[in-house]
Amino acid sequence: MTFQIKQLEEQFNTRLFDRGHGRVTLTAAGELVMAYAERILGLSEELEARVGELTDELSGVLHLGTSTTIAAYWLPWLLEGFKRRYPRVVPRVSVGNSQTIEGRVMDRSLDVGLIEIVTDQPTLERRHLGQDELNVIVAPGHPLTFEKAVRADQLAAQPLLHREPGNGIRDLVDQFFTSAGIPYEDLNVTAELGSLSSVKHLAAAGLGVAVASRAAIGRELKAGQLAAIPLDPPLFTPLEVILLKDKFRSRLVNTFADYAAEEIPRLASERY
């Protein structure tokens, strides 16, 4: 490695490292060479995937981002089927709120996003995958379990376990209250949480009520850990796949987007 570094320093006629006081640090030129080396490695990875496409064997790394709800429920089933069909593809999954995932697809740090908001960004292509009903979730025996459906004013009177800003479900719940003429300041927000599992745990422990995707609470409902009540009027979260509008998009990205657009509606029909 030392020989290769010396060769590079001779080639560029400059030092790439400062050595002294028992420490080795990159010079400004070294940082520049490092940045380009990382880009070259990334292009090499992309080249390998594209050559694989020419041989009809889909392979390579898929940088995929999903919302927390999709990651918790839909993603495992989706990836299982995709990996069985394309075993040489390596998914690298990032989980965040829908707004964060949207931004990372736009800045090209992710290839594909699975989110719960309807994007209006002109640089993005979106495909609607379906929708999921949102329910109020509470501990079994909670007074709201005796209601057929929960209105906004009833929900506003409860300690609310809310999602973090930027979360798709958070935006829908805020709109639900706004439509009923209830400002955010009038809500009794007891916590803002970025983790779906934390929301479910605290609701099951009786520390507040929350709104969650019906798909994400099936296990807890069957186990009797949570109870769920519909909203009045009903509220639904969209399921969307997003990717950049790019004529040079890889076949791997297009194939996964097409697969998600077919598979999630199929999974939904089996589970409801």
Coordinates of C-alpha atoms in Angstrom, one line a residue:
M1 CA 0.0 0.0 0.0
T2 CA 2.9 2.4 0.8
F3 CA 4.4 1.8 -2.6
Q4 CA 1.1 2.6 -4.4
I5 CA 0.7 5.8 -2.3
K6 CA 4.3 6.8 -3.2
Q7 CA 3.5 6.2 -6.9
L8 CA 0.4 8.4 -6.7
E9 CA 2.4 11.2 -5.0
E10 CA 5.0 11.0 -7.8
Q11 CA 2.3 11.0 -10.4
F12 CA 0.6 14.1 -9.0
N13 CA 3.8 15.7 -7.9
T14 CA 2.3 16.4 -4.4
R15 CA 2.0 14.9 -1.0
L16 CA -1.2 13.1 -0.2
F17 CA -0.5 12.6 3.5
D18 CA 1.0 14.7 6.3
R19 CA 3.2 12.6 8.5
G20 CA 4.3 13.9 11.9
H21 CA 4.0 13.7 15.7
G22 CA 2.9 10.1 15.4
R23 CA -0.1 10.9 13.2
V24 CA -0.9 10.5 9.5
T25 CA -3.5 12.9 8.0
L26 CA -4.8 13.6 4.5
T27 CA -3.6 16.8 2.8
A28 CA -6.0 18.8 0.7
A29 CA -4.8 16.9 -2.3
G30 CA -5.2 13.7 -0.5
E31 CA -8.8 14.4 0.4
L32 CA -9.5 15.3 -3.3
V33 CA -7.9 12.0 -4.5
M34 CA -9.9 10.1 -1.8
A35 CA -13.2 11.7 -3.0
Y36 CA -12.4 10.7 -6.6
A37 CA -11.4 7.2 -5.6
E38 CA -14.8 6.7 -3.9
R39 CA -16.6 7.9 -7.0
I40 CA -14.5 5.5 -9.2
L41 CA -15.3 2.6 -6.9
G42 CA -19.0 3.5 -7.1
L43 CA -18.9 3.6 -10.9
S44 CA -17.1 0.3 -10.9
E45 CA -20.0 -1.2 -8.9
E46 CA -22.5 0.4 -11.3
L47 CA -20.5 -0.9 -14.3
E48 CA -20.6 -4.5 -12.9
A49 CA -24.4 -4.3 -12.5
R50 CA -24.8 -2.9 -16.1
V51 CA -22.7 -5.7 -17.6
G52 CA -24.7 -8.2 -15.6
E53 CA -27.8 -6.8 -17.2
L54 CA -26.4 -7.4 -20.7
T55 CA -26.1 -11.1 -19.8
D56 CA -29.7 -11.2 -18.6
E57 CA -28.6 -12.0 -15.1
L58 CA -29.9 -9.2 -12.8
S59 CA -27.4 -8.3 -10.2
G60 CA -25.9 -5.4 -8.2
V61 CA -26.7 -3.3 -5.2
L62 CA -30.1 -1.7 -4.9
H63 CA -30.2 1.3 -2.7
L64 CA -33.8 1.2 -1.3
G65 CA -35.5 3.5 1.2
T66 CA -38.7 2.9 3.0
S67 CA -41.0 4.5 5.6
T68 CA -41.0 2.9 9.0
T69 CA -44.5 1.4 8.5
I70 CA -43.6 -0.1 5.2
A71 CA -40.3 -1.4 6.6
A72 CA -42.1 -3.1 9.5
Y73 CA -44.8 -4.8 7.5
W74 CA -44.6 -4.8 3.7
L75 CA -40.9 -4.9 3.1
P76 CA -40.0 -8.4 4.5
W77 CA -42.5 -10.0 2.2
L78 CA -41.5 -7.9 -0.7
L79 CA -37.8 -8.6 -0.4
E80 CA -38.4 -12.3 0.1
G81 CA -40.1 -12.7 -3.2
F82 CA -37.7 -10.4 -5.0
K83 CA -34.6 -12.2 -3.7
R84 CA -36.0 -15.6 -4.7
R85 CA -36.4 -14.3 -8.2
Y86 CA -33.1 -12.3 -8.4
P87 CA -30.7 -13.9 -5.9
R88 CA -27.7 -11.9 -7.1
V89 CA -29.3 -8.5 -6.2
V90 CA -28.1 -7.1 -2.9
P91 CA -30.7 -4.7 -1.3
R92 CA -29.3 -2.0 0.9
V93 CA -32.2 -0.7 2.9
S94 CA -32.5 2.7 4.7
V95 CA -35.5 3.4 6.9
G96 CA -36.8 6.9 7.7
N97 CA -39.9 9.0 7.5
S98 CA -41.5 9.5 4.1
Q99 CA -40.3 13.0 3.7
T100 CA -36.7 12.0 4.4
I101 CA -36.9 9.1 1.9
E102 CA -38.3 11.4 -0.7
G103 CA -35.4 13.8 -0.3
R104 CA -32.8 11.1 -0.6
V105 CA -34.3 9.7 -3.8
M106 CA -34.2 13.3 -5.2
D107 CA -30.5 13.7 -4.3
R108 CA -29.7 10.3 -5.8
S109 CA -28.4 8.7 -2.6
L110 CA -31.3 6.2 -2.9
D111 CA -32.4 4.4 -6.1
V112 CA -36.0 3.7 -5.1
G113 CA -38.3 4.9 -2.3
L114 CA -41.4 3.3 -0.7
I115 CA -43.4 6.0 1.1
E116 CA -46.7 6.9 2.5
I117 CA -47.2 10.4 1.0
V118 CA -48.3 11.5 -2.4
T119 CA -45.3 13.4 -3.8
D120 CA -45.7 16.3 -6.1
Q121 CA -42.0 16.7 -6.9
P122 CA -41.6 17.2 -10.7
T123 CA -38.3 15.3 -10.8
L124 CA -39.9 12.1 -9.4
E125 CA -41.9 9.4 -11.0
R126 CA -44.5 7.9 -8.7
R127 CA -46.5 4.8 -8.9
H128 CA -49.5 4.2 -6.7
L129 CA -49.5 0.8 -4.9
G130 CA -52.7 1.1 -3.0
Q131 CA -53.8 2.4 0.4
D132 CA -54.0 1.2 4.0
E133 CA -56.7 2.2 6.5
L134 CA -55.6 4.1 9.6
N135 CA -57.1 3.2 13.0
V136 CA -56.9 4.5 16.5
I137 CA -54.9 2.1 18.6
V138 CA -55.4 1.8 22.4
A139 CA -54.8 -0.6 25.2
P140 CA -57.6 -3.3 25.5
G141 CA -60.4 -2.1 27.7
H142 CA -59.8 1.6 27.0
P143 CA -63.1 3.6 26.9
L144 CA -62.7 4.3 23.2
T145 CA -63.0 0.5 22.4
F146 CA -66.8 0.9 23.0
E147 CA -67.0 3.3 20.1
K148 CA -67.8 2.2 16.6
A149 CA -65.6 5.0 15.2
V150 CA -63.7 7.9 16.7
R151 CA -64.3 11.5 15.7
A152 CA -61.6 14.2 15.8
D153 CA -63.0 15.9 18.9
Q154 CA -62.9 12.6 20.8
L155 CA -59.4 11.9 19.7
A156 CA -58.2 15.4 20.6
A157 CA -59.4 14.8 24.2
Q158 CA -57.0 11.9 24.7
P159 CA -53.2 11.9 25.4
L160 CA -51.8 11.5 21.9
L161 CA -48.8 9.5 21.0
H162 CA -47.9 11.3 17.8
R163 CA -45.4 10.5 15.1
E164 CA -42.4 12.8 14.3
P165 CA -42.7 15.7 11.9
G166 CA -42.1 14.5 8.3
N167 CA -43.8 11.2 8.9
G168 CA -46.6 10.5 6.4
I169 CA -49.1 9.3 9.0
R170 CA -48.4 12.3 11.1
D171 CA -49.3 14.6 8.2
L172 CA -52.5 12.8 7.6
V173 CA -53.5 12.9 11.3
D174 CA -52.8 16.6 11.4
Q175 CA -55.0 17.1 8.3
F176 CA -57.7 15.0 10.0
F177 CA -57.7 17.5 13.0
T178 CA -57.5 20.5 10.7
S179 CA -60.5 19.4 8.7
A180 CA -62.5 19.2 11.9
G181 CA -61.4 22.7 12.9
I182 CA -59.1 21.6 15.7
P183 CA -55.7 23.4 15.7
Y184 CA -52.5 21.5 16.7
E185 CA -52.2 23.7 19.8
D186 CA -55.4 22.2 21.1
L187 CA -54.1 18.6 21.0
N188 CA -52.9 16.8 24.1
V189 CA -49.6 15.5 22.6
T190 CA -47.9 13.4 25.2
A191 CA -45.0 12.2 22.9
E192 CA -43.7 12.5 19.4
L193 CA -42.1 9.3 18.3
G194 CA -40.0 8.2 15.3
S195 CA -40.3 4.5 16.0
L196 CA -43.5 2.6 15.2
S197 CA -42.6 -0.1 17.7
S198 CA -42.4 2.6 20.4
V199 CA -45.8 3.9 19.4
K200 CA -47.4 0.5 19.7
H201 CA -45.6 -0.4 23.0
L202 CA -46.7 2.8 24.7
A203 CA -50.3 2.5 23.5
A204 CA -50.4 -1.1 24.7
A205 CA -49.1 0.1 28.1
G206 CA -52.0 2.5 28.4
L207 CA -49.8 5.7 28.2
G208 CA -51.8 7.2 25.4
V209 CA -53.6 6.7 22.1
A210 CA -52.2 6.7 18.6
V211 CA -53.1 6.4 15.0
A212 CA -51.4 3.6 13.0
S213 CA -51.7 1.7 9.8
R214 CA -54.0 -1.3 10.1
A215 CA -51.4 -3.5 8.3
A216 CA -48.8 -2.7 11.0
I217 CA -50.8 -3.8 14.0
G218 CA -52.2 -7.2 12.9
R219 CA -49.9 -9.2 15.2
E220 CA -50.7 -7.1 18.3
L221 CA -54.4 -7.3 17.6
K222 CA -54.3 -11.1 17.3
A223 CA -52.3 -11.3 20.5
G224 CA -54.8 -9.1 22.4
Q225 CA -52.1 -6.5 23.1
L226 CA -53.9 -3.7 21.3
A227 CA -57.4 -2.7 20.3
A228 CA -58.2 -0.8 17.1
I229 CA -61.1 1.5 16.2
P230 CA -61.8 3.2 12.8
L231 CA -61.8 6.9 12.4
D232 CA -64.8 9.0 11.6
P233 CA -64.6 9.9 8.8
P234 CA -62.4 7.0 7.6
L235 CA -58.7 7.9 7.0
F236 CA -56.4 6.1 4.6
T237 CA -52.6 6.3 4.0
P238 CA -51.3 5.9 0.4
L239 CA -48.6 3.5 -0.5
E240 CA -46.3 4.8 -3.2
V241 CA -43.1 3.8 -5.0
I242 CA -40.9 6.8 -6.1
L243 CA -37.9 7.0 -8.4
L244 CA -36.1 9.7 -10.4
K245 CA -37.3 10.5 -13.9
D246 CA -34.1 9.4 -15.7
K247 CA -33.9 7.9 -19.1
F248 CA -30.6 6.2 -18.1
R249 CA -32.2 4.4 -15.1
S250 CA -30.8 0.9 -14.7
R251 CA -32.9 -2.2 -15.4
L252 CA -32.4 -3.2 -11.8
V253 CA -34.2 -0.1 -10.6
N254 CA -37.0 -0.4 -13.1
T255 CA -37.4 -4.1 -12.4
F256 CA -37.8 -3.5 -8.6
A257 CA -40.2 -0.7 -9.1
D258 CA -42.3 -2.8 -11.5
Y259 CA -42.2 -5.7 -9.0
A260 CA -43.3 -3.6 -6.1
A261 CA -46.1 -2.1 -8.1
E262 CA -47.4 -5.7 -8.8
E263 CA -46.6 -7.4 -5.5
I264 CA -47.8 -5.0 -2.8
P265 CA -51.4 -4.9 -4.2
R266 CA -51.3 -8.7 -4.4
L267 CA -50.1 -9.0 -0.8
A268 CA -52.8 -6.5 0.3
S269 CA -55.5 -8.6 -1.4
E270 CA -54.3 -11.7 0.5
R271 CA -54.2 -10.1 3.9
Y272 CA -57.5 -8.1 3.9

